[in-house]
PDB file of C-alpha atoms in Angstrom:
ATOM      1  CA  MET A   1      68.655 -13.665  -3.567  1.00  0.00           C
ATOM      2  CA  THR A   2      68.817 -10.178  -5.068  1.00  0.00           C
ATOM      3  CA  VAL A   3      65.183 -10.276  -6.173  1.00  0.00           C
ATOM      4  CA  MET A   4      64.006 -11.469  -2.769  1.00  0.00           C
ATOM      5  CA  SER A   5      66.036  -8.796  -0.978  1.00  0.00           C
ATOM      6  CA  LEU A   6      64.737  -6.140  -3.347  1.00  0.00           C
ATOM      7  CA  LEU A   7      61.090  -7.141  -2.935  1.00  0.00           C
ATOM      8  CA  GLY A   8      61.426  -7.492   0.818  1.00  0.00           C
ATOM      9  CA  ALA A   9      62.996  -4.048   1.164  1.00  0.00           C
ATOM     10  CA  THR A  10      60.329  -2.526  -1.084  1.00  0.00           C
ATOM     11  CA  PHE A  11      57.459  -3.981   0.954  1.00  0.00           C
ATOM     12  CA  ILE A  12      59.081  -2.900   4.224  1.00  0.00           C
ATOM     13  CA  ALA A  13      59.563   0.655   2.976  1.00  0.00           C
ATOM     14  CA  PHE A  14      56.250   1.223   1.216  1.00  0.00           C
ATOM     15  CA  GLY A  15      53.896  -1.527   2.453  1.00  0.00           C
ATOM     16  CA  PRO A  16      52.265   0.385   5.339  1.00  0.00           C
ATOM     17  CA  MET A  17      51.820   3.550   3.291  1.00  0.00           C
ATOM     18  CA  PHE A  18      50.388   1.608   0.347  1.00  0.00           C
ATOM     19  CA  ALA A  19      47.850  -0.067   2.645  1.00  0.00           C
ATOM     20  CA  MET A  20      46.866   3.298   4.141  1.00  0.00           C
ATOM     21  CA  PHE A  21      46.374   4.724   0.677  1.00  0.00           C
ATOM     22  CA  ILE A  22      44.234   1.811  -0.525  1.00  0.00           C
ATOM     23  CA  PHE A  23      41.954   1.655   2.510  1.00  0.00           C
ATOM     24  CA  THR A  24      41.608   5.341   3.435  1.00  0.00           C
ATOM     25  CA  ILE A  25      42.259   7.495   0.360  1.00  0.00           C
ATOM     26  CA  ALA A  26      41.952   5.677  -2.964  1.00  0.00           C
ATOM     27  CA  ARG A  27      38.131   5.686  -3.127  1.00  0.00           C
ATOM     28  CA  GLU A  28      37.688   9.424  -2.528  1.00  0.00           C
ATOM     29  CA  PRO A  29      38.753  11.808  -5.334  1.00  0.00           C
ATOM     30  CA  VAL A  30      39.050  14.855  -3.041  1.00  0.00           C
ATOM     31  CA  LYS A  31      41.514  13.036  -0.810  1.00  0.00           C
ATOM     32  CA  ILE A  32      43.553  11.954  -3.819  1.00  0.00           C
ATOM     33  CA  ILE A  33      43.756  15.583  -4.968  1.00  0.00           C
ATOM     34  CA  VAL A  34      44.879  16.712  -1.519  1.00  0.00           C
ATOM     35  CA  MET A  35      47.469  13.935  -1.340  1.00  0.00           C
ATOM     36  CA  ILE A  36      48.940  14.740  -4.753  1.00  0.00           C
ATOM     37  CA  SER A  37      49.007  18.436  -3.850  1.00  0.00           C
ATOM     38  CA  GLY A  38      50.875  17.596  -0.659  1.00  0.00           C
ATOM     39  CA  SER A  39      53.413  15.593  -2.643  1.00  0.00           C
ATOM     40  CA  PHE A  40      53.898  18.579  -4.933  1.00  0.00           C
ATOM     41  CA  PHE A  41      54.558  20.884  -1.973  1.00  0.00           C
ATOM     42  CA  TRP A  42      57.146  18.443  -0.630  1.00  0.00           C
ATOM     43  CA  LEU A  43      58.842  18.493  -4.040  1.00  0.00           C
ATOM     44  CA  LEU A  44      58.929  22.294  -3.907  1.00  0.00           C
ATOM     45  CA  ALA A  45      60.670  22.060  -0.537  1.00  0.00           C
ATOM     46  CA  LEU A  46      63.179  19.636  -2.031  1.00  0.00           C
ATOM     47  CA  LEU A  47      63.779  21.981  -4.962  1.00  0.00           C
ATOM     48  CA  LEU A  48      64.564  24.940  -2.705  1.00  0.00           C
ATOM     49  CA  SER A  49      66.806  22.774  -0.517  1.00  0.00           C
ATOM     50  CA  SER A  50      68.698  21.643  -3.602  1.00  0.00           C
ATOM     51  CA  LEU A  51      69.079  25.214  -4.860  1.00  0.00           C
ATOM     52  CA  LEU A  52      70.453  26.351  -1.505  1.00  0.00           C
ATOM     53  CA  TRP A  53      72.859  23.422  -1.423  1.00  0.00           C
ATOM     54  CA  TYR A  54      74.023  24.266  -4.954  1.00  0.00           C
ATOM     55  CA  VAL A  55      74.481  27.974  -4.263  1.00  0.00           C
ATOM     56  CA  VAL A  56      76.387  27.653  -0.974  1.00  0.00           C
ATOM     57  CA  VAL A  57      79.504  26.056  -2.451  1.00  0.00           C
ATOM     58  CA  PRO A  58      81.680  25.926   0.719  1.00  0.00           C
ATOM     59  CA  LEU A  59      79.114  23.786   2.553  1.00  0.00           C
ATOM     60  CA  ARG A  60      78.330  21.290  -0.198  1.00  0.00           C
ATOM     61  CA  GLU A  61      80.364  18.598   1.514  1.00  0.00           C
ATOM     62  CA  GLU A  62      78.626  19.144   4.871  1.00  0.00           C
ATOM     63  CA  LEU A  63      75.663  16.769   4.947  1.00  0.00           C
ATOM     64  CA  ALA A  64      74.420  18.221   8.232  1.00  0.00           C
ATOM     65  CA  PHE A  65      73.955  21.596   6.538  1.00  0.00           C
ATOM     66  CA  ALA A  66      71.733  20.049   3.869  1.00  0.00           C
ATOM     67  CA  VAL A  67      69.716  18.062   6.423  1.00  0.00           C
ATOM     68  CA  VAL A  68      68.960  21.047   8.660  1.00  0.00           C
ATOM     69  CA  PHE A  69      67.771  23.315   5.868  1.00  0.00           C
ATOM     70  CA  SER A  70      65.869  20.491   4.195  1.00  0.00           C
ATOM     71  CA  VAL A  71      63.819  19.991   7.375  1.00  0.00           C
ATOM     72  CA  LEU A  72      63.173  23.720   7.706  1.00  0.00           C
ATOM     73  CA  PHE A  73      62.001  23.986   4.095  1.00  0.00           C
ATOM     74  CA  GLN A  74      59.733  20.932   4.477  1.00  0.00           C
ATOM     75  CA  GLU A  75      58.064  22.376   7.558  1.00  0.00           C
ATOM     76  CA  ALA A  76      57.742  25.785   5.914  1.00  0.00           C
ATOM     77  CA  PHE A  77      55.950  24.201   2.968  1.00  0.00           C
ATOM     78  CA  ARG A  78      53.793  22.128   5.327  1.00  0.00           C
ATOM     79  CA  TRP A  79      52.689  25.432   6.839  1.00  0.00           C
ATOM     80  CA  ALA A  80      52.091  26.923   3.372  1.00  0.00           C
ATOM     81  CA  PHE A  81      50.038  23.868   2.379  1.00  0.00           C
ATOM     82  CA  TYR A  82      48.006  24.183   5.569  1.00  0.00           C
ATOM     83  CA  LYS A  83      47.222  27.807   4.720  1.00  0.00           C
ATOM     84  CA  LEU A  84      46.221  26.841   1.181  1.00  0.00           C
ATOM     85  CA  LEU A  85      43.909  24.060   2.348  1.00  0.00           C
ATOM     86  CA  ARG A  86      42.194  26.265   4.882  1.00  0.00           C
ATOM     87  CA  LYS A  87      41.629  28.869   2.152  1.00  0.00           C
ATOM     88  CA  ALA A  88      40.143  26.118  -0.028  1.00  0.00           C
ATOM     89  CA  ASP A  89      37.742  24.801   2.639  1.00  0.00           C
ATOM     90  CA  ASP A  90      34.826  26.792   1.229  1.00  0.00           C
ATOM     91  CA  GLY A  91      35.454  25.391  -2.227  1.00  0.00           C
ATOM     92  CA  MET A  92      35.609  21.796  -0.964  1.00  0.00           C
ATOM     93  CA  GLN A  93      32.309  22.228   0.879  1.00  0.00           C
ATOM     94  CA  GLN A  94      30.602  22.813  -2.456  1.00  0.00           C
ATOM     95  CA  PHE A  95      31.367  19.212  -3.427  1.00  0.00           C
ATOM     96  CA  GLY A  96      29.675  17.835  -0.310  1.00  0.00           C
ATOM     97  CA  ASP A  97      26.026  17.234   0.484  1.00  0.00           C
ATOM     98  CA  ALA A  98      24.039  19.940   2.289  1.00  0.00           C
ATOM     99  CA  GLY A  99      27.056  22.188   2.524  1.00  0.00           C
ATOM    100  CA  HIS A 100      29.203  19.625   4.359  1.00  0.00           C
ATOM    101  CA  SER A 101      32.783  19.167   3.224  1.00  0.00           C
ATOM    102  CA  LEU A 102      33.825  15.779   1.864  1.00  0.00           C
ATOM    103  CA  ILE A 103      36.955  15.894   4.009  1.00  0.00           C
ATOM    104  CA  SER A 104      37.214  17.015   7.640  1.00  0.00           C
ATOM    105  CA  LYS A 105      39.977  19.164   9.082  1.00  0.00           C
ATOM    106  CA  ASN A 106      41.665  16.203  10.745  1.00  0.00           C
ATOM    107  CA  GLN A 107      41.454  14.252   7.509  1.00  0.00           C
ATOM    108  CA  THR A 108      43.140  17.039   5.551  1.00  0.00           C
ATOM    109  CA  GLY A 109      46.094  16.876   7.941  1.00  0.00           C
ATOM    110  CA  TYR A 110      46.227  13.102   7.577  1.00  0.00           C
ATOM    111  CA  VAL A 111      45.974  13.076   3.780  1.00  0.00           C
ATOM    112  CA  ALA A 112      48.448  15.947   3.433  1.00  0.00           C
ATOM    113  CA  GLY A 113      50.851  14.003   5.649  1.00  0.00           C
ATOM    114  CA  VAL A 114      50.443  10.932   3.453  1.00  0.00           C
ATOM    115  CA  GLY A 115      51.292  13.064   0.423  1.00  0.00           C
ATOM    116  CA  PHE A 116      54.442  14.359   2.106  1.00  0.00           C
ATOM    117  CA  GLY A 117      55.393  10.857   3.230  1.00  0.00           C
ATOM    118  CA  VAL A 118      54.836   9.175  -0.127  1.00  0.00           C
ATOM    119  CA  MET A 119      56.990  11.665  -1.989  1.00  0.00           C
ATOM    120  CA  ASN A 120      59.646  11.630   0.726  1.00  0.00           C
ATOM    121  CA  GLY A 121      59.893   7.862   0.518  1.00  0.00           C
ATOM    122  CA  ALA A 122      59.903   7.815  -3.266  1.00  0.00           C
ATOM    123  CA  MET A 123      62.643  10.416  -3.624  1.00  0.00           C
ATOM    124  CA  THR A 124      64.897   8.981  -0.913  1.00  0.00           C
ATOM    125  CA  TYR A 125      64.580   5.250  -1.548  1.00  0.00           C
ATOM    126  CA  VAL A 126      63.771   4.574  -5.191  1.00  0.00           C
ATOM    127  CA  ASN A 127      67.360   5.296  -6.266  1.00  0.00           C
ATOM    128  CA  ILE A 128      68.650   2.915  -3.605  1.00  0.00           C
ATOM    129  CA  LEU A 129      66.332   0.200  -4.898  1.00  0.00           C
ATOM    130  CA  ALA A 130      67.465   0.861  -8.465  1.00  0.00           C
ATOM    131  CA  ASP A 131      71.121   0.494  -7.465  1.00  0.00           C
ATOM    132  CA  ASN A 132      70.359  -2.844  -5.805  1.00  0.00           C
ATOM    133  CA  SER A 133      68.171  -4.266  -8.553  1.00  0.00           C
ATOM    134  CA  GLY A 134      70.966  -6.014 -10.464  1.00  0.00           C
ATOM    135  CA  PRO A 135      72.599  -9.380  -9.769  1.00  0.00           C
ATOM    136  CA  GLY A 136      74.894  -9.620  -6.768  1.00  0.00           C
ATOM    137  CA  THR A 137      74.981  -9.815  -2.987  1.00  0.00           C
ATOM    138  CA  VAL A 138      74.618  -6.815  -0.698  1.00  0.00           C
ATOM    139  CA  GLY A 139      77.909  -6.029   1.038  1.00  0.00           C
ATOM    140  CA  ILE A 140      80.055  -8.398  -1.029  1.00  0.00           C
ATOM    141  CA  HIS A 141      82.677  -5.675  -1.633  1.00  0.00           C
ATOM    142  CA  GLY A 142      82.965  -4.721   2.009  1.00  0.00           C
ATOM    143  CA  ASP A 143      80.053  -2.302   2.081  1.00  0.00           C
ATOM    144  CA  PRO A 144      77.641  -2.505   5.042  1.00  0.00           C
ATOM    145  CA  GLU A 145      75.409  -5.500   4.381  1.00  0.00           C
ATOM    146  CA  LEU A 146      72.571  -3.987   6.420  1.00  0.00           C
ATOM    147  CA  PHE A 147      72.432  -0.783   4.383  1.00  0.00           C
ATOM    148  CA  LEU A 148      69.478  -1.865   2.239  1.00  0.00           C
ATOM    149  CA  LEU A 149      67.437  -3.108   5.210  1.00  0.00           C
ATOM    150  CA  THR A 150      68.267  -0.049   7.318  1.00  0.00           C
ATOM    151  CA  SER A 151      67.265   2.282   4.506  1.00  0.00           C
ATOM    152  CA  ALA A 152      63.973   0.419   4.123  1.00  0.00           C
ATOM    153  CA  LEU A 153      63.223   0.677   7.835  1.00  0.00           C
ATOM    154  CA  LEU A 154      64.039   4.391   7.931  1.00  0.00           C
ATOM    155  CA  THR A 155      61.991   5.042   4.795  1.00  0.00           C
ATOM    156  CA  CYS A 156      58.997   3.291   6.356  1.00  0.00           C
ATOM    157  CA  CYS A 157      59.505   5.282   9.544  1.00  0.00           C
ATOM    158  CA  PHE A 158      59.686   8.639   7.770  1.00  0.00           C
ATOM    159  CA  THR A 159      56.646   7.988   5.581  1.00  0.00           C
ATOM    160  CA  LEU A 160      54.585   7.202   8.678  1.00  0.00           C
ATOM    161  CA  LEU A 161      56.103  10.079  10.637  1.00  0.00           C
ATOM    162  CA  HIS A 162      55.109  12.561   7.948  1.00  0.00           C
ATOM    163  CA  THR A 163      51.542  11.286   8.230  1.00  0.00           C
ATOM    164  CA  PHE A 164      51.490  11.728  12.009  1.00  0.00           C
ATOM    165  CA  TRP A 165      53.297  15.066  11.783  1.00  0.00           C
ATOM    166  CA  GLY A 166      50.647  16.260   9.335  1.00  0.00           C
ATOM    167  CA  VAL A 167      47.787  15.447  11.719  1.00  0.00           C
ATOM    168  CA  VAL A 168      49.455  17.033  14.744  1.00  0.00           C
ATOM    169  CA  PHE A 169      50.754  20.056  12.805  1.00  0.00           C
ATOM    170  CA  PHE A 170      47.324  20.888  11.383  1.00  0.00           C
ATOM    171  CA  TYR A 171      45.741  20.420  14.808  1.00  0.00           C
ATOM    172  CA  GLY A 172      48.244  22.823  16.374  1.00  0.00           C
ATOM    173  CA  MET A 173      47.637  25.425  13.694  1.00  0.00           C
ATOM    174  CA  ASP A 174      43.841  25.111  13.943  1.00  0.00           C
ATOM    175  CA  ARG A 175      43.913  25.523  17.733  1.00  0.00           C
ATOM    176  CA  LYS A 176      46.654  28.180  17.586  1.00  0.00           C
ATOM    177  CA  LYS A 177      48.780  26.021  19.882  1.00  0.00           C
ATOM    178  CA  TYR A 178      52.110  26.893  18.377  1.00  0.00           C
ATOM    179  CA  HIS A 179      54.103  24.893  20.905  1.00  0.00           C
ATOM    180  CA  ILE A 180      52.594  21.803  19.266  1.00  0.00           C
ATOM    181  CA  VAL A 181      53.765  23.035  15.875  1.00  0.00           C
ATOM    182  CA  GLY A 182      57.197  23.635  17.384  1.00  0.00           C
ATOM    183  CA  THR A 183      57.248  20.088  18.728  1.00  0.00           C
ATOM    184  CA  VAL A 184      56.571  18.739  15.236  1.00  0.00           C
ATOM    185  CA  VAL A 185      59.457  20.756  13.811  1.00  0.00           C
ATOM    186  CA  ALA A 186      61.753  19.740  16.692  1.00  0.00           C
ATOM    187  CA  THR A 187      61.013  16.017  16.390  1.00  0.00           C
ATOM    188  CA  HIS A 188      61.458  16.204  12.608  1.00  0.00           C
ATOM    189  CA  MET A 189      64.830  17.889  13.082  1.00  0.00           C
ATOM    190  CA  PHE A 190      65.872  15.373  15.749  1.00  0.00           C
ATOM    191  CA  VAL A 191      65.027  12.260  13.740  1.00  0.00           C
ATOM    192  CA  SER A 192      66.611  13.656  10.580  1.00  0.00           C
ATOM    193  CA  CYS A 193      69.829  14.613  12.358  1.00  0.00           C
ATOM    194  CA  MET A 194      70.055  11.182  13.997  1.00  0.00           C
ATOM    195  CA  THR A 195      70.340   9.639  10.529  1.00  0.00           C
ATOM    196  CA  LEU A 196      73.716  11.388  10.217  1.00  0.00           C
ATOM    197  CA  LEU A 197      75.074   8.664  12.501  1.00  0.00           C
ATOM    198  CA  ASN A 198      74.762   6.293   9.552  1.00  0.00           C
ATOM    199  CA  GLN A 199      77.660   8.171   7.926  1.00  0.00           C
ATOM    200  CA  GLN A 200      80.080   7.051  10.640  1.00  0.00           C
ATOM    201  CA  ASN A 201      82.607   4.300  10.075  1.00  0.00           C
ATOM    202  CA  PRO A 202      81.319   1.796  10.996  1.00  0.00           C
ATOM    203  CA  PRO A 203      77.721   3.015  10.540  1.00  0.00           C
ATOM    204  CA  LEU A 204      75.676   3.336  13.738  1.00  0.00           C
ATOM    205  CA  TYR A 205      72.451   2.000  12.298  1.00  0.00           C
ATOM    206  CA  LEU A 206      70.760   1.087  15.577  1.00  0.00           C
ATOM    207  CA  ALA A 207      71.561   4.507  17.020  1.00  0.00           C
ATOM    208  CA  SER A 208      69.424   6.079  14.297  1.00  0.00           C
ATOM    209  CA  ILE A 209      66.690   3.450  13.940  1.00  0.00           C
ATOM    210  CA  ILE A 210      65.749   3.050  17.617  1.00  0.00           C
ATOM    211  CA  PRO A 211      65.215   6.781  18.371  1.00  0.00           C
ATOM    212  CA  ALA A 212      63.380   7.220  15.066  1.00  0.00           C
ATOM    213  CA  TYR A 213      60.897   4.467  15.862  1.00  0.00           C
ATOM    214  CA  CYS A 214      60.461   5.709  19.434  1.00  0.00           C
ATOM    215  CA  VAL A 215      59.528   9.139  18.068  1.00  0.00           C
ATOM    216  CA  MET A 216      57.238   7.491  15.521  1.00  0.00           C
ATOM    217  CA  LEU A 217      55.340   5.584  18.234  1.00  0.00           C
ATOM    218  CA  PHE A 218      55.033   8.759  20.295  1.00  0.00           C
ATOM    219  CA  MET A 219      53.687  10.740  17.323  1.00  0.00           C
ATOM    220  CA  CYS A 220      51.356   7.866  16.395  1.00  0.00           C
ATOM    221  CA  VAL A 221      49.716   7.892  19.832  1.00  0.00           C
ATOM    222  CA  TRP A 222      49.585  11.689  19.892  1.00  0.00           C
ATOM    223  CA  SER A 223      47.985  11.937  16.444  1.00  0.00           C
ATOM    224  CA  PHE A 224      45.451   9.246  17.412  1.00  0.00           C
ATOM    225  CA  PHE A 225      44.185  11.260  20.378  1.00  0.00           C
ATOM    226  CA  VAL A 226      44.406  14.532  18.447  1.00  0.00           C
ATOM    227  CA  ALA A 227      42.131  13.054  15.761  1.00  0.00           C
ATOM    228  CA  GLY A 228      39.484  12.242  18.377  1.00  0.00           C
ATOM    229  CA  GLY A 229      40.593   8.777  19.396  1.00  0.00           C
ATOM    230  CA  SER A 230      40.257   7.417  22.919  1.00  0.00           C
ATOM    231  CA  LEU A 231      40.975   4.282  24.916  1.00  0.00           C
ATOM    232  CA  GLN A 232      37.323   3.312  24.472  1.00  0.00           C
ATOM    233  CA  ASN A 233      37.703   3.607  20.695  1.00  0.00           C
ATOM    234  CA  MET A 234      40.811   1.450  20.792  1.00  0.00           C
ATOM    235  CA  LYS A 235      39.058  -1.189  22.893  1.00  0.00           C
ATOM    236  CA  ALA A 236      36.115  -1.241  20.486  1.00  0.00           C
ATOM    237  CA  PHE A 237      38.509  -1.608  17.557  1.00  0.00           C
ATOM    238  CA  LEU A 238      40.471  -4.464  19.136  1.00  0.00           C
ATOM    239  CA  THR A 239      37.273  -6.312  20.051  1.00  0.00           C
ATOM    240  CA  CYS A 240      35.828  -5.732  16.551  1.00  0.00           C
ATOM    241  CA  LYS A 241      32.712  -3.959  17.778  1.00  0.00           C
ATOM    242  CA  HIS A 242      31.112  -2.355  14.730  1.00  0.00           C
ATOM    243  CA  GLY A 243      29.972   1.209  15.278  1.00  0.00           C
ATOM    244  CA  GLY A 244      31.607   1.328  18.685  1.00  0.00           C
ATOM    245  CA  TYR A 245      34.242   3.920  17.861  1.00  0.00           C
ATOM    246  CA  ASN A 246      34.329   7.333  16.265  1.00  0.00           C
ATOM    247  CA  VAL A 247      37.344   9.252  15.014  1.00  0.00           C
ATOM    248  CA  ASP A 248      37.022  12.567  13.198  1.00  0.00           C
TER     249      ASP A 248
END
């Protein structure tokens, strides 16, 4: 039972992101470099968040304090990564044919978001999986039996959200529409703070999962249209018409 629960939780948490990596990134070296760089920037944000948490001793026990500043650092480093990628556009064009870049502006936002999401999921969920890898039954000692499943669902949600946030954030910065950038930061803060409800006794899992997935669906649709998608493209995709859709 433990092995099945562990594998199921792992596939729920990382299955969608793994599929996105295999089908959209793995075959293109430039995208892999951008993704790994994005993961590194997310780790830098985590490092600064950890340093702040360590230095401010009186607030170490306040989880809300850590969550708020963690979100702010992540978005600050998303902005820094955006600036770095735009500075590197000329260099990436040299790898393309006839002066064309191997990765478009919308694709950089997508791949950077995947990098943020992959590292976010790895750092937040791998330890949980390790703790549940041994023999036993989840919740046998009175702990919430849905903790493992809830964590998997939230990990999946956040990995996808980071991808959508990346697309929308980069679009807002490119168009100088800073209210869009502010919306990304606000939704990130909202979803992250809603997870604090899981610390209640008893945990309010549904109160955190439902809003998180509603925000994820909203950001998914928004990022689709931002990337050049349309209802016609979606219809062509659903009816399997080859060459009938075009997304930047």
